[in-house]
Amino acid sequence: MNDQPTSTASPATTRSGWLDRTFRLSERSTSLPQEVIAGATTFAAMAYIIAVNPAIMSNAGMDRGDLVIATALAAIFGSVMMGLTANLPLAVAPAMGSNVIFTFVIVKQMGAPWQGALAMVAFTGVVFLILSLSKLREKVAKEVPEALKIGIQAAVGTLIVFIGLRGAGFIVANQSTYIAMGSLRNPATLLTMLAILITPILVVRKVPGALIIAIAAVTFIGFFVPGANGKMVTSAPSAWIAWPKWPASTFGQLDFKWLFSNFVIALPLLFYFVCAEFFSTLGTLIGVTGAANLRAPDGSIPSATAAFATDATSSIVGPILGTSVVTAYIESITGVQAGGRTGLTSLTVAALFVLALFFWPVFVIVPAQATAPALVLVGVLMMQGLARIDLTDLSNAVPIVLTLLVTVLTNNLINGMALGTLSLILILVSTGRAKEISGVVWGLGVVFLAFFYVTTMLM
């Protein structure tokens, strides 16, 4: 007779127990099927980035096909790292806003090579990682005024809307008024307008994957709509499904020599990228963990350091692959609403990005008319912070409005940031409130004055 105890645990039970212990499924009242559904929901809400990010960054002279691959790989790396190290239902991918600044400010306006711009992003990723692992994180969060943070965010959102409409031909140059709406006699312009009007309806009605559905629908309709060049808005892909290729033209192309030889000129944008990464991640963490009821009774965020470190590391790996800043996505809230509570949600998102790699030729053909509605919606969402500011207080209103309008009207974020920051300093000093100006803001004012001096001398 065998006196040894026999194990009654099946392999499935053992696996379930391992998952439960590793991801704390029971503790967070969730299950594997629930996490998979949540991950699929999050992916549907953010999958538009696979088409939109390459469409934007290809304007910098980068290969669009390689950008599709780099975008997906960055999302896979970030989401896997977030799931395994932070165990939070947060998906990670290349950030909207930063890709616009990368392309249209650093490369198009400053004349930097895209390789130098990638080096700039990687450098800020290192700075962000140092911030994330130190107590400086709390200091920066407290010292940058809300008016500046929201003004910069709203300015970038407005710039995104403008670039989306211009890229689709909905906004065109005009000799008398500088800009005007494109002719509705042009079928492509009419298609853009209809897409811009209909897409928000899908979002407001909470249709799952509204943006990617809109992109797919307009791309399909584009096969039958003539564009301005006589060709159809959408061209047929070389193949519908293909093995993923390595992004050889963008991988490891960082040019640190350009960055350090132009450091003074690049400094304001380095500040922008660090702040954009920091406050975007902070806001997303607060929003998603709050929606998932994961915050501690004292309001602290679980695994905050691991989450910040994930964003920072991803923003180092992303440029190496060939894309801009990588960050946690606020769209992760859709997955939380579907029941996501652990890192398994993020791992599911990563798995779906792996699947998307096999459809990279399809994402390459997405026209500007299809990405414009997504850009408009993303821009609108970035301006929602304005509701939190008392605009009857001119010390808030002037910096925000100057940042927003000067950015859009000059098509230059640095101009907007500089005017907004300098106006805030002057208003507070002139009203006897100089003590409210933090060291970070004083330093930023000096940086902008130096930037204006250097760029003026170079012109």
XYZ file of C-alpha atoms in Angstrom:
459
model
C 0.000 0.000 0.000
C 1.386 3.405 -0.982
C 1.268 5.776 2.012
C 2.499 8.743 0.002
C -0.136 11.478 -0.528
C -1.348 11.742 -4.056
C -1.785 15.049 -5.850
C -5.249 15.697 -7.160
C -4.305 18.943 -8.909
C -4.679 18.727 -12.662
C -2.272 20.565 -15.026
C -5.054 23.066 -15.755
C -5.554 23.694 -12.038
C -1.807 24.112 -11.534
C -1.615 26.591 -14.385
C -4.642 28.441 -13.036
C -3.053 28.542 -9.588
C 0.184 29.918 -11.019
C -1.695 32.604 -12.928
C -3.739 33.429 -9.842
C -0.646 33.809 -7.665
C 1.382 35.701 -10.276
C -1.319 38.144 -11.375
C -3.436 38.135 -8.184
C -6.600 37.272 -10.094
C -8.700 36.202 -7.084
C -7.528 39.148 -5.009
C -8.705 41.533 -7.734
C -11.945 39.613 -8.414
C -11.169 38.735 -12.008
C -10.447 35.696 -14.175
C -8.422 34.732 -17.232
C -11.379 34.948 -19.691
C -12.358 38.340 -18.241
C -8.783 39.632 -18.654
C -8.598 38.403 -22.262
C -11.873 40.138 -23.130
C -10.619 43.310 -21.451
C -7.360 43.153 -23.419
C -9.221 42.731 -26.691
C -11.395 45.720 -25.795
C -8.371 47.901 -25.051
C -6.679 46.795 -28.273
C -9.746 47.702 -30.306
C -9.755 51.179 -28.741
C -6.068 51.878 -29.451
C -5.321 49.857 -32.591
C -5.663 53.025 -34.662
C -2.076 53.869 -33.640
C -0.749 51.171 -35.996
C -2.069 53.208 -38.921
C -1.869 56.749 -37.528
C 1.669 56.745 -36.101
C 3.337 55.627 -39.374
C 1.138 58.042 -41.368
C 2.454 60.938 -39.249
C 6.103 59.929 -38.855
C 6.571 59.002 -42.512
C 6.385 62.757 -43.177
C 9.824 62.934 -41.563
C 11.248 60.868 -44.417
C 11.059 57.485 -42.670
C 9.881 54.283 -44.382
C 6.176 53.811 -43.654
C 6.300 50.014 -43.757
C 9.143 49.894 -41.235
C 7.257 52.401 -39.060
C 4.254 50.047 -38.919
C 6.520 47.275 -37.648
C 8.368 49.576 -35.218
C 5.051 50.861 -33.833
C 3.758 47.352 -33.183
C 7.054 46.129 -31.697
C 7.229 49.130 -29.337
C 3.649 48.422 -28.221
C 4.462 44.742 -27.688
C 7.570 45.512 -25.620
C 5.892 48.166 -23.481
C 2.677 46.233 -22.866
C 4.520 43.022 -21.943
C 6.808 44.918 -19.564
C 3.833 46.706 -17.999
C 1.961 43.444 -17.529
C 4.872 41.525 -16.036
C 6.513 44.203 -13.855
C 3.598 46.405 -12.748
C 0.700 43.911 -13.086
C -1.601 46.721 -14.166
C -4.224 46.653 -16.961
C -2.324 49.354 -18.873
C -1.491 49.063 -22.552
C 1.585 50.871 -23.852
C 2.296 52.183 -27.370
C 3.812 55.157 -29.264
C 2.240 58.379 -28.008
C 0.012 60.671 -29.995
C 1.186 64.261 -29.739
C 4.855 63.429 -29.361
C 4.891 61.881 -32.836
C 3.498 65.145 -34.237
C 6.163 67.218 -32.446
C 8.822 64.758 -33.610
C 7.795 65.092 -37.252
C 6.481 68.591 -37.770
C 8.527 70.551 -35.218
C 11.882 68.810 -34.824
C 12.321 67.486 -38.363
C 10.191 69.781 -40.537
C 10.739 73.115 -38.759
C 14.084 72.738 -37.029
C 15.547 70.850 -39.978
C 16.893 68.076 -37.770
C 17.532 64.658 -39.296
C 15.022 62.121 -38.077
C 17.951 60.129 -36.704
C 18.786 63.109 -34.453
C 15.152 63.345 -33.383
C 15.210 59.664 -32.381
C 18.320 60.344 -30.290
C 16.464 63.220 -28.596
C 13.585 60.938 -27.638
C 15.923 58.240 -26.319
C 17.809 60.844 -24.260
C 14.570 62.055 -22.660
C 13.680 58.432 -21.963
C 16.878 58.120 -19.913
C 16.070 61.371 -18.043
C 12.527 60.118 -17.432
C 13.893 56.802 -16.112
C 16.104 58.663 -13.623
C 13.076 60.731 -12.562
C 10.944 57.596 -12.252
C 13.375 55.827 -9.950
C 14.059 58.828 -7.702
C 12.203 61.273 -5.475
C 12.557 63.918 -8.194
C 9.317 62.545 -9.650
C 7.233 64.078 -6.869
C 9.188 67.355 -7.006
C 8.595 67.855 -10.738
C 4.910 66.943 -10.359
C 4.464 69.688 -7.756
C 6.574 72.457 -9.307
C 5.169 72.668 -12.833
C 1.996 74.836 -12.653
C -1.282 73.375 -13.832
C -1.740 76.275 -16.268
C 1.470 75.388 -18.103
C 0.757 71.645 -18.150
C -2.765 72.096 -19.487
C -1.764 74.877 -21.874
C 0.922 72.703 -23.478
C -1.389 69.687 -23.661
C -4.201 71.735 -25.227
C -1.777 73.344 -27.668
C -0.522 69.962 -28.844
C -4.124 68.745 -29.147
C -5.039 71.728 -31.320
C -1.929 71.215 -33.437
C -2.869 67.566 -33.945
C -6.328 68.584 -35.206
C -4.796 71.136 -37.569
C -2.246 68.677 -38.968
C -4.896 65.994 -39.447
C -7.203 68.319 -41.367
C -4.347 69.745 -43.426
C -2.949 66.326 -44.292
C -6.346 65.172 -45.545
C -6.740 68.289 -47.718
C -9.663 69.563 -45.673
C -7.633 72.680 -44.859
C -5.666 74.238 -47.700
C -3.462 77.290 -48.267
C -5.194 80.482 -49.377
C -3.532 83.649 -50.665
C -6.016 86.009 -49.047
C -6.774 84.310 -45.726
C -3.623 82.115 -45.438
C -5.766 79.030 -44.813
C -9.215 77.967 -46.000
C -11.413 74.903 -46.220
C -10.847 72.665 -49.231
C -13.463 72.545 -51.951
C -16.346 70.173 -51.291
C -16.439 69.568 -55.032
C -13.396 67.403 -54.406
C -14.733 63.931 -53.461
C -11.751 63.320 -51.152
C -12.501 66.499 -49.176
C -16.163 65.528 -48.918
C -15.163 62.059 -47.692
C -12.984 63.636 -44.982
C -15.796 65.922 -43.827
C -18.289 63.072 -43.568
C -15.784 60.955 -41.649
C -15.057 63.807 -39.222
C -18.791 64.270 -38.570
C -19.669 60.591 -38.222
C -16.692 59.282 -36.205
C -17.539 61.269 -33.021
C -21.016 59.730 -33.107
C -19.445 56.248 -32.887
C -17.244 57.381 -29.995
C -20.085 59.100 -28.102
C -22.276 56.022 -28.509
C -19.364 53.973 -27.062
C -19.049 51.677 -30.083
C -16.127 49.316 -29.291
C -13.120 50.146 -31.452
C -14.822 53.237 -32.874
C -11.646 54.830 -34.238
C -10.258 51.717 -35.892
C -13.714 51.021 -37.390
C -13.797 54.562 -38.822
C -10.277 54.189 -40.223
C -11.126 50.836 -41.820
C -14.399 52.133 -43.291
C -12.883 55.270 -44.844
C -9.918 53.269 -46.161
C -12.329 50.851 -47.866
C -14.506 53.639 -49.300
C -11.319 55.276 -50.559
C -10.900 52.471 -53.108
C -13.872 54.010 -54.987
C -13.267 57.738 -54.386
C -10.976 59.723 -56.725
C -8.323 61.896 -55.075
C -6.785 65.187 -56.159
C -4.042 63.440 -58.175
C -6.501 61.538 -60.368
C -5.881 58.271 -58.529
C -8.194 56.709 -55.996
C -7.835 57.871 -52.387
C -6.810 54.339 -51.352
C -4.426 52.191 -53.361
C -4.469 48.391 -53.277
C -1.843 46.859 -50.953
C 0.992 44.730 -52.301
C -0.458 41.889 -50.206
C -3.170 41.538 -47.599
C -1.136 39.312 -45.292
C 2.651 39.042 -45.149
C 5.354 37.816 -42.812
C 6.537 40.639 -40.541
C 9.790 42.227 -41.679
C 12.486 43.713 -39.499
C 12.439 47.559 -39.539
C 15.982 47.670 -40.936
C 15.844 51.281 -42.160
C 14.862 52.680 -38.748
C 16.430 50.260 -36.261
C 19.444 51.609 -34.345
C 19.643 54.832 -36.355
C 19.975 57.270 -33.411
C 22.255 60.241 -34.137
C 23.549 61.507 -30.776
C 26.208 63.606 -32.514
C 23.484 65.892 -33.909
C 21.743 66.051 -30.526
C 24.778 67.141 -28.520
C 26.002 69.605 -31.172
C 22.553 71.283 -31.130
C 21.790 70.822 -27.439
C 20.781 74.435 -26.651
C 18.310 74.506 -29.537
C 16.969 71.097 -28.571
C 16.636 71.867 -24.845
C 13.044 73.250 -24.892
C 11.858 70.177 -26.761
C 13.735 67.882 -24.410
C 11.762 69.555 -21.610
C 8.539 69.059 -23.559
C 9.176 65.337 -24.106
C 10.079 64.735 -20.456
C 6.989 66.621 -19.244
C 4.746 64.994 -21.846
C 5.918 61.530 -20.811
C 5.755 62.291 -17.104
C 2.355 63.969 -16.873
C 0.739 61.742 -19.502
C 1.824 58.666 -17.556
C 0.766 60.194 -14.229
C -2.670 61.158 -15.558
C -3.205 57.764 -17.165
C -2.142 55.923 -14.017
C -4.507 57.971 -11.869
C -7.402 57.551 -14.310
C -7.013 53.826 -14.992
C -6.238 52.677 -11.435
C -9.111 54.824 -10.162
C -11.545 53.293 -12.653
C -10.329 49.816 -11.671
C -10.561 50.568 -7.919
C -6.919 49.561 -7.545
C -5.656 52.585 -5.607
C -4.845 52.179 -1.905
C -7.028 53.873 0.754
C -4.455 56.677 1.003
C -4.770 57.285 -2.749
C -1.386 55.807 -3.648
C -1.023 53.996 -6.970
C 0.060 50.333 -6.851
C 3.357 49.577 -8.605
C 3.685 53.252 -9.602
C 7.476 53.088 -9.791
C 7.353 49.982 -12.006
C 4.759 51.652 -14.263
C 6.815 54.843 -14.611
C 9.971 52.798 -15.234
C 8.131 50.836 -17.920
C 7.146 54.013 -19.749
C 10.690 55.369 -19.481
C 12.330 52.143 -20.658
C 9.861 51.871 -23.519
C 10.763 55.411 -24.579
C 14.371 54.267 -24.830
C 13.555 51.068 -26.726
C 11.015 52.808 -29.021
C 13.561 55.150 -30.676
C 15.983 52.244 -31.064
C 13.256 50.471 -33.042
C 12.462 53.680 -34.926
C 9.487 55.385 -33.295
C 8.855 58.333 -30.990
C 7.863 58.517 -27.303
C 6.114 55.397 -25.976
C 3.596 55.756 -23.153
C 0.690 54.175 -21.289
C -2.624 54.667 -23.119
C -5.647 56.281 -21.517
C -7.714 54.031 -23.816
C -6.842 51.308 -21.291
C -9.889 52.544 -19.373
C -12.072 50.789 -21.957
C -10.471 47.497 -20.949
C -10.968 48.300 -17.269
C -14.639 48.953 -17.972
C -14.740 45.498 -19.584
C -13.374 43.946 -16.371
C -9.580 44.179 -16.738
C -7.779 44.356 -13.401
C -4.329 42.814 -13.905
C -1.319 42.666 -16.208
C -2.973 39.845 -18.160
C -4.995 42.570 -19.882
C -1.753 44.185 -21.065
C -0.327 40.834 -22.186
C -3.464 40.225 -24.242
C -3.000 43.600 -25.930
C 0.610 42.657 -26.717
C -0.508 39.347 -28.232
C -2.975 41.141 -30.513
C -0.251 43.552 -31.644
C 1.806 40.464 -32.563
C -1.121 39.284 -34.698
C -1.399 42.737 -36.295
C 2.220 42.463 -37.481
C 1.079 39.980 -40.124
C -1.213 42.608 -41.668
C 1.417 45.353 -41.979
C 0.902 45.847 -45.780
C -2.723 46.855 -45.089
C -1.758 49.511 -42.536
C 0.680 51.052 -45.038
C -2.105 51.981 -47.507
C -4.334 53.831 -44.995
C -4.886 57.323 -46.520
C -4.797 60.678 -44.727
C -8.575 60.960 -45.165
C -8.963 57.883 -42.926
C -6.570 58.995 -40.183
C -7.901 62.578 -40.006
C -11.000 61.725 -37.876
C -8.826 59.849 -35.376
C -6.443 62.800 -35.149
C -9.352 65.187 -34.599
C -10.765 63.025 -31.790
C -7.375 62.591 -30.122
C -6.833 66.359 -30.310
C -10.235 67.036 -28.758
C -9.519 64.634 -25.893
C -6.187 66.374 -25.225
C -8.041 69.670 -24.753
C -10.384 68.359 -22.059
C -8.018 69.547 -19.318
C -9.174 73.101 -20.029
C -12.337 72.304 -18.057
C -10.245 71.992 -14.874
C -8.836 75.530 -15.079
C -10.421 78.770 -13.897
C -10.036 80.889 -17.020
C -11.505 83.940 -15.267
C -8.103 84.199 -13.535
C -5.843 85.919 -16.092
C -2.732 84.361 -14.563
C -4.203 81.082 -15.820
C -5.964 82.281 -18.959
C -3.173 84.321 -20.576
C -0.462 81.605 -20.462
C -2.897 78.936 -21.671
C -4.386 80.977 -24.528
C -0.975 82.237 -25.654
C 0.481 78.722 -25.561
C -2.440 77.329 -27.549
C -2.913 80.076 -30.152
C 0.746 80.890 -30.766
C 1.510 77.178 -31.211
C -1.203 76.707 -33.814
C -0.877 80.051 -35.619
C 2.911 79.808 -35.922
C 2.774 76.020 -36.322
C 5.518 75.869 -33.681
C 5.151 74.393 -30.204
C 8.302 76.042 -28.823
C 6.967 79.506 -29.648
C 3.750 78.720 -27.795
C 5.504 77.182 -24.770
C 7.893 80.139 -24.564
C 5.204 82.850 -24.733
C 3.019 80.990 -22.262
C 5.844 80.484 -19.750
C 7.245 84.021 -20.013
C 3.776 85.574 -19.683
C 3.119 83.515 -16.543
C 6.388 84.680 -14.974
C 5.757 88.341 -15.811
C 2.147 88.295 -14.563
C 3.087 86.688 -11.239
C 6.055 89.037 -10.708
C 4.044 92.154 -11.579
C 1.244 91.201 -9.169
C 3.576 90.513 -6.240
C 3.242 86.731 -6.488
C 6.855 85.931 -7.430
C 7.040 83.422 -4.561
C 4.595 81.231 -6.496
C 7.143 80.784 -9.285
C 9.014 77.515 -8.763
C 12.650 76.885 -9.603
C 11.548 74.695 -12.519
C 9.564 77.570 -14.065
C 12.391 80.102 -13.540
C 14.775 77.670 -15.199
C 12.365 77.127 -18.046
C 12.097 80.885 -18.616
C 15.898 81.114 -18.902
C 15.925 78.189 -21.342
C 13.366 79.863 -23.612
C 15.211 83.189 -23.601
C 18.425 81.350 -24.522
C 16.561 79.488 -27.245
C 15.211 82.712 -28.766
C 18.673 84.291 -28.647
C 20.434 81.342 -30.291
C 17.817 80.843 -33.021
C 17.750 84.596 -33.777
C 21.545 84.623 -34.185
C 21.354 81.617 -36.529
C 18.777 83.225 -38.815
